[in-house]
Structure formats: C-alpha cells, structure tokens
C-alpha cells in the first residue's frame, strides 16, 4: 500500500469555480501535511503547510486535515486560469526526514 | 533572499558517462534533500544531508549514486555510468530546522 494516494485527474473547471483536491494516507503516524503547486517543467512551490486537524486558510486556498479519516484536502476558491498546474500533496512523520508525495492532480482552469 | 538554486537545468549524457547535479540551498538553510521525479510519477525521496554528513540515504540506489554536501560549496548528486532509466527530473529541497521543504527548479537529466 502506498503511503499516500492522490487522484491524478485531470480536472478541468471553469474560471471562478471552487476546486477540491484530495489525498488519503495510510499511516496515522504522519503528522505534517503540505500542498505544493507545480507548473509544467518547474519545481514544486510550497502552498500550504499544516500539522493539525482542521482548516487552515490563506487567501483563496484552504487546507483541511482529518486525521481520524487520514484524509487531506485543498480547496481553491474563485479559481483562476493562473491556477492551472499540478497539485501535489505531501506528508511527513514526526522525526522522519523525507516527504511522501502523492502523484499529483493536474488542474486546468478554463477562462 | 534567493531561493534554492540548481544547475545545470538540463543535462544530456550518453550511457556510461557521469552526471553531476548541483544544489545551493536557501540562505540560512543547512538541510538538503534530493528527490527524483519520473514521468507521470510523484517525487521520490533519495537522500537527506546536512553539512558534511549524510543523514538518511534510504532512498538512494545502492550502486552508481552518491551525494555530498561539503562544508563549502553546493551539494552534489553524482550518478556514475548513467543508464537510460536514470532519465528523470532531479529536485533538490532545503529547509531550516522546521519541517517545511523548499524546492529548486530541478535538473532534467536525459540519457541517450
């Protein structure tokens, strides 16, 4: 079983839509949760970082963690064409050195 | 504050040659991580280094691959006798003491 599973999409939405991106993970020891955005042929860019259950908001982005279900989500409000990218979830255990990444969801926001 | 820098951005090697990938972490960051991304796959951890020390190389192939982070200068990921299966994007990330990792733009290695 993979440490983290992510629906690869692709996902296409019209401009202004609310986007929901999701990952599940297998090990309850994971405690740190991140979302990265990766444009084509670029490096991943850290969007959100959280370590507790609940919601964390930053502008149009909201990260949600449900540790009881081992489920994390990223919501994008009022989506823009510039949001078109691949979104990667990443998780990390306490004391661990490396991140475990999902395979990424490719999002296209259509003007 | 400059971000993580990697060079070269693109590297072409023939089978059997050596590839050297360089990474300069963000200012103030002493932790460096290397990841590999194959087409249509997520990033896979390779190695974690601090200055002059390899802390965790559990994701590194046992042969042909090595990494270092000397006291002075960038971190180096070295691949000897490259094969076509080594073609991938190699990303370096750095972090301060916290858990957040910041990635560089990557080096795209193509083995002919």
mmCIF file of C-alpha atoms in Angstrom:
data_model
loop_
_atom_site.group_PDB
_atom_site.id
_atom_site.type_symbol
_atom_site.label_atom_id
_atom_site.label_comp_id
_atom_site.label_asym_id
_atom_site.label_seq_id
_atom_site.Cartn_x
_atom_site.Cartn_y
_atom_site.Cartn_z
ATOM 1 C CA UNK A 1 0.000 0.000 0.000
ATOM 2 C CA UNK A 2 1.314 3.430 -0.922
ATOM 3 C CA UNK A 3 1.920 5.883 1.871
ATOM 4 C CA UNK A 4 -0.247 8.494 0.165
ATOM 5 C CA UNK A 5 -2.819 8.197 -2.612
ATOM 6 C CA UNK A 6 -3.975 11.047 -4.813
ATOM 7 C CA UNK A 7 -6.455 11.110 -7.663
ATOM 8 C CA UNK A 8 -4.368 12.045 -10.731
ATOM 9 C CA UNK A 9 -7.250 13.702 -12.554
ATOM 10 C CA UNK A 10 -7.011 15.506 -14.894
ATOM 11 C CA UNK A 11 -9.510 18.010 -13.558
ATOM 12 C CA UNK A 12 -10.975 20.805 -15.692
ATOM 13 C CA UNK A 13 -13.131 23.560 -14.203
ATOM 14 C CA UNK A 14 -14.453 26.901 -15.442
ATOM 15 C CA UNK A 15 -12.951 30.096 -14.118
ATOM 16 C CA UNK A 16 -14.471 31.110 -10.797
ATOM 17 C CA UNK A 17 -15.316 27.551 -9.722
ATOM 18 C CA UNK A 18 -14.424 26.058 -6.366
ATOM 19 C CA UNK A 19 -11.846 23.306 -6.731
ATOM 20 C CA UNK A 20 -11.473 20.397 -4.320
ATOM 21 C CA UNK A 21 -8.281 18.313 -4.353
ATOM 22 C CA UNK A 22 -7.873 15.315 -2.091
ATOM 23 C CA UNK A 23 -5.403 12.781 -0.744
ATOM 24 C CA UNK A 24 -5.598 9.839 1.596
ATOM 25 C CA UNK A 25 -2.743 8.398 3.603
ATOM 26 C CA UNK A 26 -2.135 5.103 5.269
ATOM 27 C CA UNK A 27 -0.067 5.719 8.404
ATOM 28 C CA UNK A 28 -1.561 7.504 11.381
ATOM 29 C CA UNK A 29 1.976 8.448 12.468
ATOM 30 C CA UNK A 30 2.102 11.087 9.749
ATOM 31 C CA UNK A 31 1.766 14.469 11.374
ATOM 32 C CA UNK A 32 2.773 17.136 8.867
ATOM 33 C CA UNK A 33 0.815 17.881 5.737
ATOM 34 C CA UNK A 34 1.741 20.052 2.811
ATOM 35 C CA UNK A 35 0.363 21.068 -0.555
ATOM 36 C CA UNK A 36 2.665 22.016 -3.390
ATOM 37 C CA UNK A 37 1.860 23.555 -6.753
ATOM 38 C CA UNK A 38 3.996 22.576 -9.714
ATOM 39 C CA UNK A 39 3.819 24.337 -13.045
ATOM 40 C CA UNK A 40 4.955 22.439 -16.105
ATOM 41 C CA UNK A 41 8.722 21.842 -16.084
ATOM 42 C CA UNK A 42 9.182 23.838 -12.876
ATOM 43 C CA UNK A 43 9.975 22.924 -9.288
ATOM 44 C CA UNK A 44 7.238 22.356 -6.686
ATOM 45 C CA UNK A 45 6.179 25.513 -4.848
ATOM 46 C CA UNK A 46 5.008 25.211 -1.247
ATOM 47 C CA UNK A 47 1.424 26.465 -0.927
ATOM 48 C CA UNK A 48 0.189 25.279 2.444
ATOM 49 C CA UNK A 49 1.711 23.612 5.489
ATOM 50 C CA UNK A 50 -0.219 22.330 8.463
ATOM 51 C CA UNK A 51 0.225 19.835 11.260
ATOM 52 C CA UNK A 52 -3.115 19.642 12.979
ATOM 53 C CA UNK A 53 -6.622 18.541 12.166
ATOM 54 C CA UNK A 54 -8.945 21.266 11.000
ATOM 55 C CA UNK A 55 -8.768 24.035 8.460
ATOM 56 C CA UNK A 56 -6.052 26.500 7.544
ATOM 57 C CA UNK A 57 -6.830 29.359 5.212
ATOM 58 C CA UNK A 58 -4.520 31.511 3.111
ATOM 59 C CA UNK A 59 -6.222 33.801 0.632
ATOM 60 C CA UNK A 60 -8.182 31.711 -1.846
ATOM 61 C CA UNK A 61 -6.646 28.473 -0.549
ATOM 62 C CA UNK A 62 -7.911 26.354 2.342
ATOM 63 C CA UNK A 63 -6.147 23.224 3.555
ATOM 64 C CA UNK A 64 -8.188 20.737 5.529
ATOM 65 C CA UNK A 65 -6.890 17.782 7.530
ATOM 66 C CA UNK A 66 -8.983 14.988 9.019
ATOM 67 C CA UNK A 67 -6.614 12.755 10.951
ATOM 68 C CA UNK A 68 -9.352 10.369 12.045
ATOM 69 C CA UNK A 69 -10.089 9.538 8.409
ATOM 70 C CA UNK A 70 -6.495 10.024 7.192
ATOM 71 C CA UNK A 71 -7.812 12.433 4.606
ATOM 72 C CA UNK A 72 -6.468 15.805 3.489
ATOM 73 C CA UNK A 73 -7.961 18.330 1.104
ATOM 74 C CA UNK A 74 -7.065 21.556 -0.628
ATOM 75 C CA UNK A 75 -9.843 23.919 -1.671
ATOM 76 C CA UNK A 76 -9.325 26.720 -4.158
ATOM 77 C CA UNK A 77 -11.991 29.418 -4.258
ATOM 78 C CA UNK A 78 -12.647 31.658 -7.249
ATOM 79 C CA UNK A 79 -10.260 29.623 -9.372
ATOM 80 C CA UNK A 80 -8.208 31.496 -11.972
ATOM 81 C CA UNK A 81 -6.523 30.336 -15.191
ATOM 82 C CA UNK A 82 -3.209 31.003 -13.451
ATOM 83 C CA UNK A 83 -4.118 28.221 -11.001
ATOM 84 C CA UNK A 84 -3.718 25.702 -13.831
ATOM 85 C CA UNK A 85 -0.932 23.421 -12.618
ATOM 86 C CA UNK A 86 -0.294 20.071 -10.971
ATOM 87 C CA UNK A 87 -1.052 19.996 -7.263
ATOM 88 C CA UNK A 88 0.921 17.621 -5.067
ATOM 89 C CA UNK A 89 0.063 16.607 -1.539
ATOM 90 C CA UNK A 90 2.980 15.676 0.723
ATOM 91 C CA UNK A 91 3.079 14.191 4.177
ATOM 92 C CA UNK A 92 5.751 13.629 6.792
ATOM 93 C CA UNK A 93 6.035 11.763 10.044
ATOM 94 C CA UNK A 94 7.412 13.219 13.227
ATOM 95 C CA UNK A 95 11.123 12.654 13.321
ATOM 96 C CA UNK A 96 11.174 11.453 9.722
ATOM 97 C CA UNK A 97 13.468 13.056 7.216
ATOM 98 C CA UNK A 98 11.620 12.823 3.972
ATOM 99 C CA UNK A 99 8.300 13.784 2.468
ATOM 100 C CA UNK A 100 5.981 11.238 0.885
ATOM 101 C CA UNK A 101 4.308 12.702 -2.164
ATOM 102 C CA UNK A 102 1.112 11.898 -3.974
ATOM 103 C CA UNK A 103 1.352 11.511 -7.729
ATOM 104 C CA UNK A 104 -0.282 14.903 -8.254
ATOM 105 C CA UNK A 105 -3.578 16.132 -9.682
ATOM 106 C CA UNK A 106 -3.406 18.101 -12.914
ATOM 107 C CA UNK A 107 -5.818 21.048 -12.821
ATOM 108 C CA UNK A 108 -6.910 23.185 -15.754
ATOM 109 C CA UNK A 109 -8.988 26.310 -15.163
ATOM 110 C CA UNK A 110 -10.770 27.317 -18.344
ATOM 111 C CA UNK A 111 -11.288 31.070 -18.932
ATOM 112 C CA UNK B 1 16.513 36.116 -0.476
ATOM 113 C CA UNK B 2 17.346 33.844 -3.361
ATOM 114 C CA UNK B 3 15.585 30.521 -3.482
ATOM 115 C CA UNK B 4 17.100 27.088 -3.894
ATOM 116 C CA UNK B 5 19.347 27.060 -6.927
ATOM 117 C CA UNK B 6 20.126 24.067 -9.074
ATOM 118 C CA UNK B 7 22.397 23.680 -12.050
ATOM 119 C CA UNK B 8 22.510 22.716 -14.725
ATOM 120 C CA UNK B 9 18.823 22.975 -15.548
ATOM 121 C CA UNK B 10 19.179 20.483 -18.374
ATOM 122 C CA UNK B 11 21.835 17.812 -18.713
ATOM 123 C CA UNK B 12 22.313 15.352 -21.551
ATOM 124 C CA UNK B 13 24.595 12.383 -21.107
ATOM 125 C CA UNK B 14 25.352 9.270 -23.095
ATOM 126 C CA UNK B 15 25.093 5.875 -21.472
ATOM 127 C CA UNK B 16 28.153 5.167 -19.349
ATOM 128 C CA UNK B 17 29.027 8.791 -18.679
ATOM 129 C CA UNK B 18 28.875 10.545 -15.331
ATOM 130 C CA UNK B 19 26.276 13.118 -14.322
ATOM 131 C CA UNK B 20 26.899 15.756 -11.646
ATOM 132 C CA UNK B 21 23.969 17.767 -10.340
ATOM 133 C CA UNK B 22 24.483 20.771 -8.075
ATOM 134 C CA UNK B 23 22.258 22.344 -5.464
ATOM 135 C CA UNK B 24 22.731 25.516 -3.441
ATOM 136 C CA UNK B 25 20.226 25.729 -0.573
ATOM 137 C CA UNK B 26 18.417 28.861 0.504
ATOM 138 C CA UNK B 27 20.419 31.194 2.700
ATOM 139 C CA UNK B 28 20.297 30.045 6.292
ATOM 140 C CA UNK B 29 19.192 26.502 5.421
ATOM 141 C CA UNK B 30 21.515 23.700 6.458
ATOM 142 C CA UNK B 31 19.346 20.732 5.474
ATOM 143 C CA UNK B 32 19.335 19.467 1.883
ATOM 144 C CA UNK B 33 17.168 16.767 0.333
ATOM 145 C CA UNK B 34 17.305 15.197 -3.114
ATOM 146 C CA UNK B 35 14.228 13.798 -4.856
ATOM 147 C CA UNK B 36 13.699 12.169 -8.235
ATOM 148 C CA UNK B 37 10.585 12.593 -10.367
ATOM 149 C CA UNK B 38 9.891 10.163 -13.166
ATOM 150 C CA UNK B 39 7.292 10.980 -15.836
ATOM 151 C CA UNK B 40 3.743 10.572 -14.522
ATOM 152 C CA UNK B 41 5.040 9.699 -11.053
ATOM 153 C CA UNK B 42 5.326 11.609 -7.821
ATOM 154 C CA UNK B 43 8.554 12.753 -6.292
ATOM 155 C CA UNK B 44 10.548 10.025 -4.599
ATOM 156 C CA UNK B 45 12.964 10.746 -1.769
ATOM 157 C CA UNK B 46 16.588 9.843 -2.370
ATOM 158 C CA UNK B 47 18.852 11.316 0.300
ATOM 159 C CA UNK B 48 18.986 13.829 3.143
ATOM 160 C CA UNK B 49 22.176 15.660 4.040
ATOM 161 C CA UNK B 50 23.430 18.245 6.455
ATOM 162 C CA UNK B 51 26.764 19.954 6.111
ATOM 163 C CA UNK B 52 29.456 17.265 5.691
ATOM 164 C CA UNK B 53 27.065 14.496 6.768
ATOM 165 C CA UNK B 54 24.704 12.084 5.064
ATOM 166 C CA UNK B 55 21.810 11.692 7.474
ATOM 167 C CA UNK B 56 19.481 9.396 5.527
ATOM 168 C CA UNK B 57 20.198 7.724 2.194
ATOM 169 C CA UNK B 58 17.438 5.138 2.372
ATOM 170 C CA UNK B 59 16.010 6.200 -0.994
ATOM 171 C CA UNK B 60 19.277 6.161 -2.859
ATOM 172 C CA UNK B 61 20.063 3.295 -5.243
ATOM 173 C CA UNK B 62 22.885 1.228 -3.779
ATOM 174 C CA UNK B 63 25.117 1.475 -6.815
ATOM 175 C CA UNK B 64 26.279 4.336 -9.032
ATOM 176 C CA UNK B 65 24.597 7.068 -6.985
ATOM 177 C CA UNK B 66 26.313 9.216 -4.360
ATOM 178 C CA UNK B 67 25.701 12.549 -2.701
ATOM 179 C CA UNK B 68 27.702 15.019 -0.690
ATOM 180 C CA UNK B 69 27.235 18.375 0.985
ATOM 181 C CA UNK B 70 30.690 19.764 1.729
ATOM 182 C CA UNK B 71 31.494 22.432 4.276
ATOM 183 C CA UNK B 72 31.966 24.918 1.465
ATOM 184 C CA UNK B 73 30.026 24.900 -1.765
ATOM 185 C CA UNK B 74 26.880 23.286 -3.089
ATOM 186 C CA UNK B 75 25.501 19.836 -2.522
ATOM 187 C CA UNK B 76 26.362 17.416 -5.324
ATOM 188 C CA UNK B 77 24.363 14.430 -6.548
ATOM 189 C CA UNK B 78 26.616 12.220 -8.634
ATOM 190 C CA UNK B 79 25.458 9.447 -10.928
ATOM 191 C CA UNK B 80 28.164 7.255 -12.382
ATOM 192 C CA UNK B 81 27.810 5.181 -15.563
ATOM 193 C CA UNK B 82 24.374 6.539 -16.334
ATOM 194 C CA UNK B 83 21.744 4.321 -17.958
ATOM 195 C CA UNK B 84 18.556 5.297 -19.805
ATOM 196 C CA UNK B 85 16.484 4.546 -16.702
ATOM 197 C CA UNK B 86 18.240 7.396 -14.900
ATOM 198 C CA UNK B 87 16.486 9.910 -17.175
ATOM 199 C CA UNK B 88 14.286 11.966 -14.868
ATOM 200 C CA UNK B 89 13.901 15.321 -13.198
ATOM 201 C CA UNK B 90 16.032 15.621 -10.060
ATOM 202 C CA UNK B 91 14.914 18.124 -7.473
ATOM 203 C CA UNK B 92 16.754 19.494 -4.508
ATOM 204 C CA UNK B 93 14.964 20.929 -1.495
ATOM 205 C CA UNK B 94 16.273 22.763 1.532
ATOM 206 C CA UNK B 95 14.855 23.511 4.939
ATOM 207 C CA UNK B 96 15.719 25.310 8.125
ATOM 208 C CA UNK B 97 15.136 23.398 11.330
ATOM 209 C CA UNK B 98 11.395 23.282 10.615
ATOM 210 C CA UNK B 99 9.612 20.676 8.544
ATOM 211 C CA UNK B 100 8.897 22.838 5.531
ATOM 212 C CA UNK B 101 10.954 21.990 2.469
ATOM 213 C CA UNK B 102 11.515 24.464 -0.338
ATOM 214 C CA UNK B 103 12.321 23.123 -3.763
ATOM 215 C CA UNK B 104 14.615 24.263 -6.513
ATOM 216 C CA UNK B 105 13.720 24.346 -10.207
ATOM 217 C CA UNK B 106 15.189 20.908 -10.851
ATOM 218 C CA UNK B 107 17.709 19.385 -13.230
ATOM 219 C CA UNK B 108 16.297 17.425 -16.133
ATOM 220 C CA UNK B 109 18.647 14.606 -16.995
ATOM 221 C CA UNK B 110 18.360 12.898 -20.363
ATOM 222 C CA UNK B 111 20.432 9.805 -21.053
ATOM 223 C CA UNK B 112 20.867 8.979 -24.714
#
